[in-house]
CSV table of C-alpha atoms in Angstrom, one decimal:
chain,number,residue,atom,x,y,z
A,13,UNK,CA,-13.2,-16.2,-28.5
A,14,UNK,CA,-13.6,-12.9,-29.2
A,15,UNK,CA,-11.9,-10.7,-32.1
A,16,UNK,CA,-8.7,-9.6,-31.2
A,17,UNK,CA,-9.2,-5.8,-31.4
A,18,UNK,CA,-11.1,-6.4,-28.3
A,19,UNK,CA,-9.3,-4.8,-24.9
A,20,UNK,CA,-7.3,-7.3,-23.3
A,21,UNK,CA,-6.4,-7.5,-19.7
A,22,UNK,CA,-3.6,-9.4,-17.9
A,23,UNK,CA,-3.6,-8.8,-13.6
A,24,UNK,CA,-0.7,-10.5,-12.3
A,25,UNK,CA,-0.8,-10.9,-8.0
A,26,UNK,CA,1.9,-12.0,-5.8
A,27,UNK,CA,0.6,-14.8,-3.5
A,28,UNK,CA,0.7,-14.2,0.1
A,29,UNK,CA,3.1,-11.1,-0.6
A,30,UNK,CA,4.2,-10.1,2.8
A,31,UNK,CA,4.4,-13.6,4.2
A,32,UNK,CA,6.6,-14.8,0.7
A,33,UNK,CA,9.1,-11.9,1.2
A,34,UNK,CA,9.8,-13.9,4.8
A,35,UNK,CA,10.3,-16.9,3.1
A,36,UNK,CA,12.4,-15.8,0.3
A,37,UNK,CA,15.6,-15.5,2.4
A,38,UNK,CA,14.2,-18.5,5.2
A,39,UNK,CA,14.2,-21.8,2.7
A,40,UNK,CA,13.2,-23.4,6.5
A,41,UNK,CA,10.2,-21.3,6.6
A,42,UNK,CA,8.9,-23.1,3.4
A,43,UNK,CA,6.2,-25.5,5.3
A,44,UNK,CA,5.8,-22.8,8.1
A,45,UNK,CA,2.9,-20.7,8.7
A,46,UNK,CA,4.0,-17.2,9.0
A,47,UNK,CA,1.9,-14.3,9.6
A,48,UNK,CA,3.0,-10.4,9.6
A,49,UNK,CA,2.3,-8.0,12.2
A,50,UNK,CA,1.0,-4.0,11.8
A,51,UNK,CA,3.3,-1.3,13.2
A,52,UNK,CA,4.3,-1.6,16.5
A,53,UNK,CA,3.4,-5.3,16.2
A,54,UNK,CA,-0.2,-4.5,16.9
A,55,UNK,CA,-2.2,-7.2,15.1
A,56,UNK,CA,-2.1,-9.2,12.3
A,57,UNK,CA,-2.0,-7.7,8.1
A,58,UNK,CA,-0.9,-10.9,6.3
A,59,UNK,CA,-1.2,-14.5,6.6
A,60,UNK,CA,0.2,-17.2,4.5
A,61,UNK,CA,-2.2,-19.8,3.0
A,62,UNK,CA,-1.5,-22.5,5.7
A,63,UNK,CA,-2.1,-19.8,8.4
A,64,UNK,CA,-5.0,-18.6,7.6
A,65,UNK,CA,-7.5,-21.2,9.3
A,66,UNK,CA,-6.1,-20.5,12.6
A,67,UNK,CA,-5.5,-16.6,12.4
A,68,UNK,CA,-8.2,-14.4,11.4
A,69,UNK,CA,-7.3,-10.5,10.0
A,70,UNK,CA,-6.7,-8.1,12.2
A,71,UNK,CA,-6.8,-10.0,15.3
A,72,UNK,CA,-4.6,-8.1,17.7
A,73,UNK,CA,-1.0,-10.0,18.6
A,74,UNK,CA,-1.2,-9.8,22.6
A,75,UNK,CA,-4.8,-11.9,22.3
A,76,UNK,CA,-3.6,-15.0,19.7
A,77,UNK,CA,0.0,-15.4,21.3
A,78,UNK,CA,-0.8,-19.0,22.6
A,79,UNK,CA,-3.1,-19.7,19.3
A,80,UNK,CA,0.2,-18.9,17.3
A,81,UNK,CA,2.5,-21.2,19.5
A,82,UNK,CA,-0.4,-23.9,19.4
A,83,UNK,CA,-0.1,-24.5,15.7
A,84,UNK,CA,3.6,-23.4,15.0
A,85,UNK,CA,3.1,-20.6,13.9
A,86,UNK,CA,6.0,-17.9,13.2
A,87,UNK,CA,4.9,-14.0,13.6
A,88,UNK,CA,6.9,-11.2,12.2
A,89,UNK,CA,7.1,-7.6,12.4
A,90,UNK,CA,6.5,-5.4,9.6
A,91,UNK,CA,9.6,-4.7,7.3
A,92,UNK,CA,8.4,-2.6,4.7
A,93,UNK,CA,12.1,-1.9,3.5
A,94,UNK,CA,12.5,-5.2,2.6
A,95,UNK,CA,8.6,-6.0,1.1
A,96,UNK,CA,9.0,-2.8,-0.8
A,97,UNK,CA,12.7,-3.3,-2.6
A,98,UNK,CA,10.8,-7.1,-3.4
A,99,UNK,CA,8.0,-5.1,-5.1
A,100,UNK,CA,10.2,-3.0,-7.1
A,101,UNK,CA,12.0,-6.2,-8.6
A,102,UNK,CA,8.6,-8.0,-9.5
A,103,UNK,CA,7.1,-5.3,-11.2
A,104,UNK,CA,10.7,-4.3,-13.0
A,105,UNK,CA,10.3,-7.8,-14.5
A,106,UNK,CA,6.7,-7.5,-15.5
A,107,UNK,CA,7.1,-4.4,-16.8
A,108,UNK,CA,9.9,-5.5,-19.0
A,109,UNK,CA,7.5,-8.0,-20.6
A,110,UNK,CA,4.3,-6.5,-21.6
A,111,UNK,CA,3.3,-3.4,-23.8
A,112,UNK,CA,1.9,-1.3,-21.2
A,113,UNK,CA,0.9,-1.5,-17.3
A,114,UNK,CA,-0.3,0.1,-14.0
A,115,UNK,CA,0.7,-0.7,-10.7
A,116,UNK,CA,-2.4,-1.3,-8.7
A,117,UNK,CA,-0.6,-1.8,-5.0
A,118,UNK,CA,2.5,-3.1,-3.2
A,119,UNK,CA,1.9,-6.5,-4.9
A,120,UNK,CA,-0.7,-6.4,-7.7
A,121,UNK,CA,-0.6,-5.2,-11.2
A,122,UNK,CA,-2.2,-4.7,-14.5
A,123,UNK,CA,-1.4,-5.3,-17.7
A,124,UNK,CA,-2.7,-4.1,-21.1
A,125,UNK,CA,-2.4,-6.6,-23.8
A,126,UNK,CA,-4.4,-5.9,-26.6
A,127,UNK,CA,-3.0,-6.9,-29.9
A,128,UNK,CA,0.0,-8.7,-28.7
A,129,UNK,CA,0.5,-11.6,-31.0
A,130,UNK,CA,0.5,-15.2,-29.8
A,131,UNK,CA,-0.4,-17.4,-26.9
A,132,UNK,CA,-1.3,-15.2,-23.6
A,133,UNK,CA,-1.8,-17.8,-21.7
A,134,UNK,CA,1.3,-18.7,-22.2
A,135,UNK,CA,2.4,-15.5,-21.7
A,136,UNK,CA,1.0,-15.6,-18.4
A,137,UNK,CA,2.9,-18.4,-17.7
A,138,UNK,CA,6.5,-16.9,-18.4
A,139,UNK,CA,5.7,-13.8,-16.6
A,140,UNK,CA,4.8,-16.3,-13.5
A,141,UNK,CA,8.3,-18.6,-14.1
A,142,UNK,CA,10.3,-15.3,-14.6
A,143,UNK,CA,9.1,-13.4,-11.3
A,144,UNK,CA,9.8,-16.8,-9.2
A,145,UNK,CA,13.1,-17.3,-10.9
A,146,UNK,CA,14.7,-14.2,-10.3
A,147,UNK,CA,13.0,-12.8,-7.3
A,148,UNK,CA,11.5,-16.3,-5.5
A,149,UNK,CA,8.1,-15.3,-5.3
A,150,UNK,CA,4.7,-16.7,-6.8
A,151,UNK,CA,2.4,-15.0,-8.5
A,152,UNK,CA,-0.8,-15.4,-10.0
A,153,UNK,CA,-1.8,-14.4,-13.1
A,154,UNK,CA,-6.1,-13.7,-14.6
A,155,UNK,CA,-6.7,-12.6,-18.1
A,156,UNK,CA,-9.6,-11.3,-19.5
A,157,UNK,CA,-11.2,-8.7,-21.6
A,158,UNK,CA,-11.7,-6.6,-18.5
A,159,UNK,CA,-9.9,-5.0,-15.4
A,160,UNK,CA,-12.9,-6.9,-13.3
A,161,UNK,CA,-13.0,-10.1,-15.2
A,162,UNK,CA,-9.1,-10.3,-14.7
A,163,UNK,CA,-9.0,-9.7,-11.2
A,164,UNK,CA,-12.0,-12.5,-10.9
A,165,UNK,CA,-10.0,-14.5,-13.6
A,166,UNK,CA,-6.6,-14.0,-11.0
A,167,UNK,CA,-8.7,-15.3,-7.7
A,168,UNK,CA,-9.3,-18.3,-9.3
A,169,UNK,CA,-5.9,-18.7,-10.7
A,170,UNK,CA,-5.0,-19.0,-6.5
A,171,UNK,CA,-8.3,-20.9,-5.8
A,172,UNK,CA,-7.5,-23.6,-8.0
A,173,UNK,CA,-3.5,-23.0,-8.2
A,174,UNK,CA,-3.4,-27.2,-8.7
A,175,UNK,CA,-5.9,-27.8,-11.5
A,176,UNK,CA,-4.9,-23.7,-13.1
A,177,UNK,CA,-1.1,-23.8,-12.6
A,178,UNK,CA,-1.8,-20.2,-11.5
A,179,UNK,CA,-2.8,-18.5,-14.8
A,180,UNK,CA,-6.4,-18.5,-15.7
A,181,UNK,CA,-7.6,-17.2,-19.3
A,182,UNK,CA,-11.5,-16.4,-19.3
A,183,UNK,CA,-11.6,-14.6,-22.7
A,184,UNK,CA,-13.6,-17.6,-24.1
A,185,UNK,CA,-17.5,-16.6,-23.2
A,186,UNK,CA,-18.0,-19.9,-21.8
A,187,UNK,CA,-15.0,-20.1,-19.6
A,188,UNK,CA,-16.3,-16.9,-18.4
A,189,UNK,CA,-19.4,-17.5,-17.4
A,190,UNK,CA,-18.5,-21.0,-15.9
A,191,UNK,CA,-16.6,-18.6,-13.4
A,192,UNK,CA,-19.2,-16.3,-12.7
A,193,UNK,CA,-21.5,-18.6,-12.0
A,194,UNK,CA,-18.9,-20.1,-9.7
A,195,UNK,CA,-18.1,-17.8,-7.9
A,196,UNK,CA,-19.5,-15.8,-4.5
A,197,UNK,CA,-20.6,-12.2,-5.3
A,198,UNK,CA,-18.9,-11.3,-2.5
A,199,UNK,CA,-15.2,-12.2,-4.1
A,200,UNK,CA,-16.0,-10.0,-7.2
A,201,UNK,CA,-13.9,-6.6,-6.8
A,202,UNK,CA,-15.0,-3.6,-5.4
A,203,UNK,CA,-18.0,-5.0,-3.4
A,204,UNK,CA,-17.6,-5.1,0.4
A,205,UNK,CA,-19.2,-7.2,3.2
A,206,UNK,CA,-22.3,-4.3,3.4
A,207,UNK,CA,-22.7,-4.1,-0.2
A,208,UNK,CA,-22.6,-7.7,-0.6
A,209,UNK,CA,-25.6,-8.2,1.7
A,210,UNK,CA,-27.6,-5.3,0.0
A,211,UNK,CA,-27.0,-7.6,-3.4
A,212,UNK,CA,-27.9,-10.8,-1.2
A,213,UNK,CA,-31.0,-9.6,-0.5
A,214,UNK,CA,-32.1,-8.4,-4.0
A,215,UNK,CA,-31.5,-12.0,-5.0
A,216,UNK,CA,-28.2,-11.5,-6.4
A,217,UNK,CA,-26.1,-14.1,-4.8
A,218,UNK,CA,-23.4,-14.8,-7.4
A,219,UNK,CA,-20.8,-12.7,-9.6
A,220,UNK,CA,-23.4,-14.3,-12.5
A,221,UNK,CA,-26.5,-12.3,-10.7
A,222,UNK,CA,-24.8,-9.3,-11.2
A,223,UNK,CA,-22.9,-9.7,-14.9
A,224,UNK,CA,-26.6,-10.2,-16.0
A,225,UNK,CA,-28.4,-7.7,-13.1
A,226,UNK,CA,-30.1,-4.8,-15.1
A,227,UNK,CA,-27.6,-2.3,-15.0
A,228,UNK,CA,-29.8,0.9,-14.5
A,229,UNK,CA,-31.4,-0.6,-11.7
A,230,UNK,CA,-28.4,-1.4,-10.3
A,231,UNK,CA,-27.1,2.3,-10.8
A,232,UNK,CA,-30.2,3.4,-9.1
A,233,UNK,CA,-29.7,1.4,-6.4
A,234,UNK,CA,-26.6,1.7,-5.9
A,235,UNK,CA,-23.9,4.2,-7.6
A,236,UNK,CA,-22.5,4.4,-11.3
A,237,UNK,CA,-19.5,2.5,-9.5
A,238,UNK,CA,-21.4,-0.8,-9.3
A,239,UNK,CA,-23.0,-0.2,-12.3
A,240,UNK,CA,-19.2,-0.4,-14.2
A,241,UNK,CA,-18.3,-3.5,-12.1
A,242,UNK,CA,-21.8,-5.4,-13.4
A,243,UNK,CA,-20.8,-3.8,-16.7
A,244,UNK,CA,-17.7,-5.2,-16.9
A,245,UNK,CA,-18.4,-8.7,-15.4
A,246,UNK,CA,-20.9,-8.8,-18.4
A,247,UNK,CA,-18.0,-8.4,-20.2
A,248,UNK,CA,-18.0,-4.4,-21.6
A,249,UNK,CA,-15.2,-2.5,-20.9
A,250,UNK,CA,-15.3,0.6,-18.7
A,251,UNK,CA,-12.1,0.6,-16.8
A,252,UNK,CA,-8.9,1.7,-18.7
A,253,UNK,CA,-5.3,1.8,-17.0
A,254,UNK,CA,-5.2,4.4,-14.9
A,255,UNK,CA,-3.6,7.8,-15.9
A,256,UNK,CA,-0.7,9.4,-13.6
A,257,UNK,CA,-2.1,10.0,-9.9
A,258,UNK,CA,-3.1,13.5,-9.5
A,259,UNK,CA,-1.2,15.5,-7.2
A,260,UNK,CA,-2.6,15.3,-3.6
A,261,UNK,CA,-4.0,18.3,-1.8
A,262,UNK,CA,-2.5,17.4,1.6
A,263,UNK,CA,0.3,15.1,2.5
A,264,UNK,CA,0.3,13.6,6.3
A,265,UNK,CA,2.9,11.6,7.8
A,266,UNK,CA,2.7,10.0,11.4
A,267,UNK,CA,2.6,6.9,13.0
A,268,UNK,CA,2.6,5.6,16.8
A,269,UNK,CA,5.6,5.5,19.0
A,270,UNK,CA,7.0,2.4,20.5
A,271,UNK,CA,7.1,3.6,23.5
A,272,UNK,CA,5.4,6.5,25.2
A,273,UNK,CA,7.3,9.7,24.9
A,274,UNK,CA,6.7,12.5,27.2
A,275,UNK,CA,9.9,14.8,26.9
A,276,UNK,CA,9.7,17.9,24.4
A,277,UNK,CA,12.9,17.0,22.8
A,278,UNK,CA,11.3,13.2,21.8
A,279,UNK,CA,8.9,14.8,20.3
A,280,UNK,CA,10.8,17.0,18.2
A,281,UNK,CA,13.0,14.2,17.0
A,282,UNK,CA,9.7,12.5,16.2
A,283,UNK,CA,8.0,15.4,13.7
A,284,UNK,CA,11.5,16.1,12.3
A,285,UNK,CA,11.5,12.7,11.0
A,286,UNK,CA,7.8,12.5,9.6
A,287,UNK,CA,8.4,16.0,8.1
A,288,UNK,CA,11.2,14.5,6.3
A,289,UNK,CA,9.2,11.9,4.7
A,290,UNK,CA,6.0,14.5,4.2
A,291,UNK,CA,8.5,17.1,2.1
A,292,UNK,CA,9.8,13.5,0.1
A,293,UNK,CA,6.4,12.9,-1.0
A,294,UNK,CA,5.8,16.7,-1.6
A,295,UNK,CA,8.8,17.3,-3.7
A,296,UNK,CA,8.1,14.2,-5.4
A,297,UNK,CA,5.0,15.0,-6.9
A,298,UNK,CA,6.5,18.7,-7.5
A,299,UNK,CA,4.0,20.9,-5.1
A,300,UNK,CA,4.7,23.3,-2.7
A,301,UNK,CA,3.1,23.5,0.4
A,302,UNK,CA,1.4,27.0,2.2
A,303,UNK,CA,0.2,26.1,5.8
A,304,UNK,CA,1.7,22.8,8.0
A,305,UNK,CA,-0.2,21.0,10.7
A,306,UNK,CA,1.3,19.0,14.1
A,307,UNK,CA,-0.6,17.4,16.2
A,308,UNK,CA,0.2,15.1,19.3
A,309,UNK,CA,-2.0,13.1,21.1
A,310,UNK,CA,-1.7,10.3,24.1
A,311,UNK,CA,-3.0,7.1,24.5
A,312,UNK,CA,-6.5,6.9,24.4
A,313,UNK,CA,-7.5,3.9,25.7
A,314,UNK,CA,-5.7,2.8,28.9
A,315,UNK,CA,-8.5,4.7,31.6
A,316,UNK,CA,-5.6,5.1,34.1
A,317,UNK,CA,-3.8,7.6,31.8
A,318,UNK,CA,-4.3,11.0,31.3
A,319,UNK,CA,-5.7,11.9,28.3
A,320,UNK,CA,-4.5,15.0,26.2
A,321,UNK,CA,-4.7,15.8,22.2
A,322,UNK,CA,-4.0,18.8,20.5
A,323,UNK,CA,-3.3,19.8,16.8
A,324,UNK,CA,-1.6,23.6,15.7
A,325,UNK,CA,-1.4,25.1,12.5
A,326,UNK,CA,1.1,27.4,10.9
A,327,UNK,CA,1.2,29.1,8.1
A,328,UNK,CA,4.4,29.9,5.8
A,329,UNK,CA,5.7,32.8,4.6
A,330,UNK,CA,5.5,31.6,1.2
A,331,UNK,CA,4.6,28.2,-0.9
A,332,UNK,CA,7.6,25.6,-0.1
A,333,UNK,CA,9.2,22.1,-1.0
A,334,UNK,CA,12.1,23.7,1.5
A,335,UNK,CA,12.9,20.9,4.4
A,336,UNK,CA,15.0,23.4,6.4
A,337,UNK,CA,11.8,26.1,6.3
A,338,UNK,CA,8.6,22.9,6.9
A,339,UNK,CA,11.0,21.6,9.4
A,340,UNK,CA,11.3,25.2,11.3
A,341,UNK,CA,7.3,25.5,10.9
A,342,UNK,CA,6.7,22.3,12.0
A,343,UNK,CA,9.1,23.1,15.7
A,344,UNK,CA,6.9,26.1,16.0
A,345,UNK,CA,3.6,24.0,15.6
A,346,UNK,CA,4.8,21.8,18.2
A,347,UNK,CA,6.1,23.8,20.4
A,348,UNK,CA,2.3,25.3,21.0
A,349,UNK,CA,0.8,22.2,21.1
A,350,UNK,CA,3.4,20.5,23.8
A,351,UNK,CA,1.7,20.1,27.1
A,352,UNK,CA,4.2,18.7,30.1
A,353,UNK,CA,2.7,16.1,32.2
A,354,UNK,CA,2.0,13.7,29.0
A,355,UNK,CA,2.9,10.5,28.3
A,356,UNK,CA,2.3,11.1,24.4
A,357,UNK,CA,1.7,7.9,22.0
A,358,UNK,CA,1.8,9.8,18.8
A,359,UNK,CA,2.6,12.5,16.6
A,360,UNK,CA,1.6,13.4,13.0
A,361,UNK,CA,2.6,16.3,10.6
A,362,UNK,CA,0.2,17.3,7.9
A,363,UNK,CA,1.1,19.4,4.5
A,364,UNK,CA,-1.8,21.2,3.6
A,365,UNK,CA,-2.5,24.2,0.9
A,366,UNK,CA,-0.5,22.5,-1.1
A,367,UNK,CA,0.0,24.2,-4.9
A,368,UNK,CA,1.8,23.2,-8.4
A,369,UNK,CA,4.3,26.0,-9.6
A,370,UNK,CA,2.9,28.5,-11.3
A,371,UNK,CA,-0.4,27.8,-10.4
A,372,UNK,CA,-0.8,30.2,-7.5
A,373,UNK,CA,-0.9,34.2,-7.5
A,374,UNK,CA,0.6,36.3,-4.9
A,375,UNK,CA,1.1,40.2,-4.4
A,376,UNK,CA,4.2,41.7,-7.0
A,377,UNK,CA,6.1,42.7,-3.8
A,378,UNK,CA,5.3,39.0,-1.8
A,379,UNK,CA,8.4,37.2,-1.1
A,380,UNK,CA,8.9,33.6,-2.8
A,381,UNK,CA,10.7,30.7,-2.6
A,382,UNK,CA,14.7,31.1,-3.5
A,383,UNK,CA,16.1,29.7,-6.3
A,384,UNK,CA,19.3,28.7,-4.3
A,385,UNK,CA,16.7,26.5,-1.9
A,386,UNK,CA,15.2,25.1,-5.1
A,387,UNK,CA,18.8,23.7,-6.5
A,388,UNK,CA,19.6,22.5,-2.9
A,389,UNK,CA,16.7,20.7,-2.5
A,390,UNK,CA,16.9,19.1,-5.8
A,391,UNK,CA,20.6,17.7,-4.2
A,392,UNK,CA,19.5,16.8,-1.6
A,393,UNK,CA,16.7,14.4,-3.5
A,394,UNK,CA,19.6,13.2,-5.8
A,395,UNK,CA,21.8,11.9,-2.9
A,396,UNK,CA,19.1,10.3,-1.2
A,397,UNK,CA,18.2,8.7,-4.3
A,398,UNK,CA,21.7,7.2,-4.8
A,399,UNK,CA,22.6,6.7,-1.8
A,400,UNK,CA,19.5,5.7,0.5
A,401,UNK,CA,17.0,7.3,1.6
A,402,UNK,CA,17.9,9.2,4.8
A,403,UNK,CA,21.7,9.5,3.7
A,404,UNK,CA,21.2,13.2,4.1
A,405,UNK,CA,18.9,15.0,6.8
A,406,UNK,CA,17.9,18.0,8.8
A,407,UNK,CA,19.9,18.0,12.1
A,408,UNK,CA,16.7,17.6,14.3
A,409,UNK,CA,16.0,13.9,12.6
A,410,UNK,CA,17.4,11.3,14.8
A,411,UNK,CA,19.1,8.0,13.0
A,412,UNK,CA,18.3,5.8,16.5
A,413,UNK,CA,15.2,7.2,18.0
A,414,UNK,CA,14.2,5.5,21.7
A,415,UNK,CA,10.4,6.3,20.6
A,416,UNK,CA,11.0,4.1,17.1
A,417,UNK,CA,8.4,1.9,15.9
A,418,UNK,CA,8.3,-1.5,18.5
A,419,UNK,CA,9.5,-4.5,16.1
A,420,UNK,CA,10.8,-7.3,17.9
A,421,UNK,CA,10.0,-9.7,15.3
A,422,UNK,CA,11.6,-8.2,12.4
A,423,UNK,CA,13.6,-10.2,9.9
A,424,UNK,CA,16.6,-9.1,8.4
A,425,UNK,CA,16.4,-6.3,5.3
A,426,UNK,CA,18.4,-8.9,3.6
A,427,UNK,CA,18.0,-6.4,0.3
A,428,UNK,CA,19.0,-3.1,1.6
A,429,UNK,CA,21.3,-3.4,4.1
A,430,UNK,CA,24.8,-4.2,3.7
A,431,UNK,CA,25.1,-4.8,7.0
A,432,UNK,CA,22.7,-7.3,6.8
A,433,UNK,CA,23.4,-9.6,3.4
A,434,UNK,CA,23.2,-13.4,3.7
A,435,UNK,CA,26.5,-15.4,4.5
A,436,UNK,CA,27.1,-18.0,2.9
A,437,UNK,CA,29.6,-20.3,5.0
């Protein structure tokens, strides 16, 4: 083992996420394959384990239909309220039980634990009972003296759930490099299908080839990025937690429509409702915004449908987090781009120019952003937070929109809607 001053890593990852939220409320669905569908129940983002043989990634929905009924297989639309108020509970417990951690995505995160005293595989252990107690899903937890070695050590705490019991230690050398040796290079993180042939064919077949690959060569042949991954498989730390996100230079919000929309007033509804979520996002990372961007666009792929795209910019009188003013901008954008005649699939609002207080310069005499839109913005934010998001909205936003995402499958948001609690009879 190695002396305790050494980093140590903990990445605990939720099994199946999507496909456990549906099962969490659906004790019936325990033994069923599930898998999850993209927006507009397009094609498949998540599997469970037992569906996985039959359904490959990405396949669209229309074309596996029959596959799906074949092998019993349940499909279900996206419902991202529900995976995301899940996510928030599992890392609340997590983050209640070690020193120090970074959320790496909806389901994953990392955990610094250097110098805490005792057993960390046991650790690992009550973080993994605690999360399925009180939230019902499984996790998997990897621990090692890297970010890279944990992640590897986490895949094979699902590879081998049976013979692990889902937490795998590799701190001990020879535990370690039993793994690497084990394992595909492939399955190590960071390197893709294309990279992983590049390795293949330099004779570097397993995650062993590359902890013990010259790491200057691989640099050379490859970028500094690979070069930390070897780095780290070899066991030498070069990845710390990550440090608050940087503010984004643009935000953009859009998605397609459910069904094809080809009235002006649709389409209005439509960008009043991304811009919402854009000036969220905006406001939350406390930028203001100098030039917005809509643009529409119909489908592009059916030949017997006319075709049309088209993006406008506008540019603000002054840097804003104002909804009322991006909104106004945003109607004006559109309103250039519109086109009648259209069935339109799609619309998409983009922030750009955006700016931290203070850290533009404008002429002595230029207008800027009133104080009285600051405070009621910063209301605004505080009821939503309280109360929901979308409690309170711009007028043009609609709460029932015809064009709304296509999700015939969707489960219950048995988390965040009253309406919608279990009843127990």
């Amino acid at each position: 083992m190695k002396p305790s001053h050494d980093p140590v890593f903990a990445l605990i990852d939720c099994n199946s996420f999507y496909a456990s939220c549906e099962r969490v409320f659906r004790p019936d669905l325990l033994r069923t394959p599930i898998v999850v569908l993209s927006n507009n129940d397009g094609c498949v983002v998540a599997r469970s384990v037992d569906a996985k043989p039959w359904v490959k990634m990405g396949e669209p929905y229309f074309q596996i239909r029959q596959t799906l009924k074949r092998h019993g297989i349940r499909a279900f639309s996206s419902n991202y309220a529900l995976y995301g108020d899940i996510s928030q509970r599992v890392m609340t417990i997590i983050e209640s039980m070690v020193p120090e951690s970074e959320t790496y995505s909806i389901d994953e995160k990392f955990a610094l634990l250097t110098g805490v005293p005792g057993d960390l595989e046991q650790l690992g252990r009550k973080i993994r009972a605690d999360v399925h107690q009180k939230t019902g899903i499984t996790v998997g937890v990897g621990i090692a003296h890297t970010k890279t070695l944990s992640k590897l050590a986490n895949y094979a705490s699902k590879r081998w759930q049976t013979q692990t019991g889902g937490v795998v230690d590799i701190r001990d050398s020879v535990r370690r490099d039993k793994l690497l040796r084990a394992v595909d290079v492939g399955e190590v993180w960071g390197i893709g299908r294309r990279l992983k042939s590049h390795l293949e064919a330099m004779k570097i077949i397993t995650a062993w080839d590359l902890a013990k690959a010259d790491p200057w060569m691989i640099r050379k042949n490859f970028s500094v990025i690979v070069e930390k991954t070897a780095r780290e498989l070899a066991g030498t730390s070069c990845l710390d937690l990550d440090e608050p996100d940087v503010p984004k230079q643009e935000i953009c919000c859009g998605r397609g429509f459910g069904k094809r929309v080809e009235d002006l007033g649709g389409l209005k509804e439509a960008v009043a409702t991304y811009m919402m979520r854009a000036a969220e996002k905006l406001r939350g990372q406390q930028s203001l915004c100098k030039r917005v961007r809509v643009s529409i666009r119909t489908g592009m792929f059916n030949p017997d449908e006319a075709k049309y795209a088209k993006g406008v910019m506008c540019e603000l009188p002054y840097p804003t987090d104002d909804i009322r003013l991006l909104t106004k901008a945003a109607m004006s954008a559109l309103d250039a781009a519109y086109r009648q005649g259209y069935a339109y699939s799609k619309a998409e609002v983009m922030l750009m120019n955006l700016c931290q207080r203070g850290e533009y310069t404008d002429d002595l005499f230029a207008i800027s952003q009133p104080v009285q839109a600051e405070r009621l913005m910063d209301v605004l934010d505080a009821i939503n937070q309280k109360w929901g998001r979308g409690t309170l909205h711009t007028g043009s936003v609609s709460l029932s929109p015809d064009w709304g995402m296509r999700r015939e499958l969707m489960s219950q948001s048995y988390t965040t809607r009253l309406d919608q609690l279990q009843v127990v009879q």
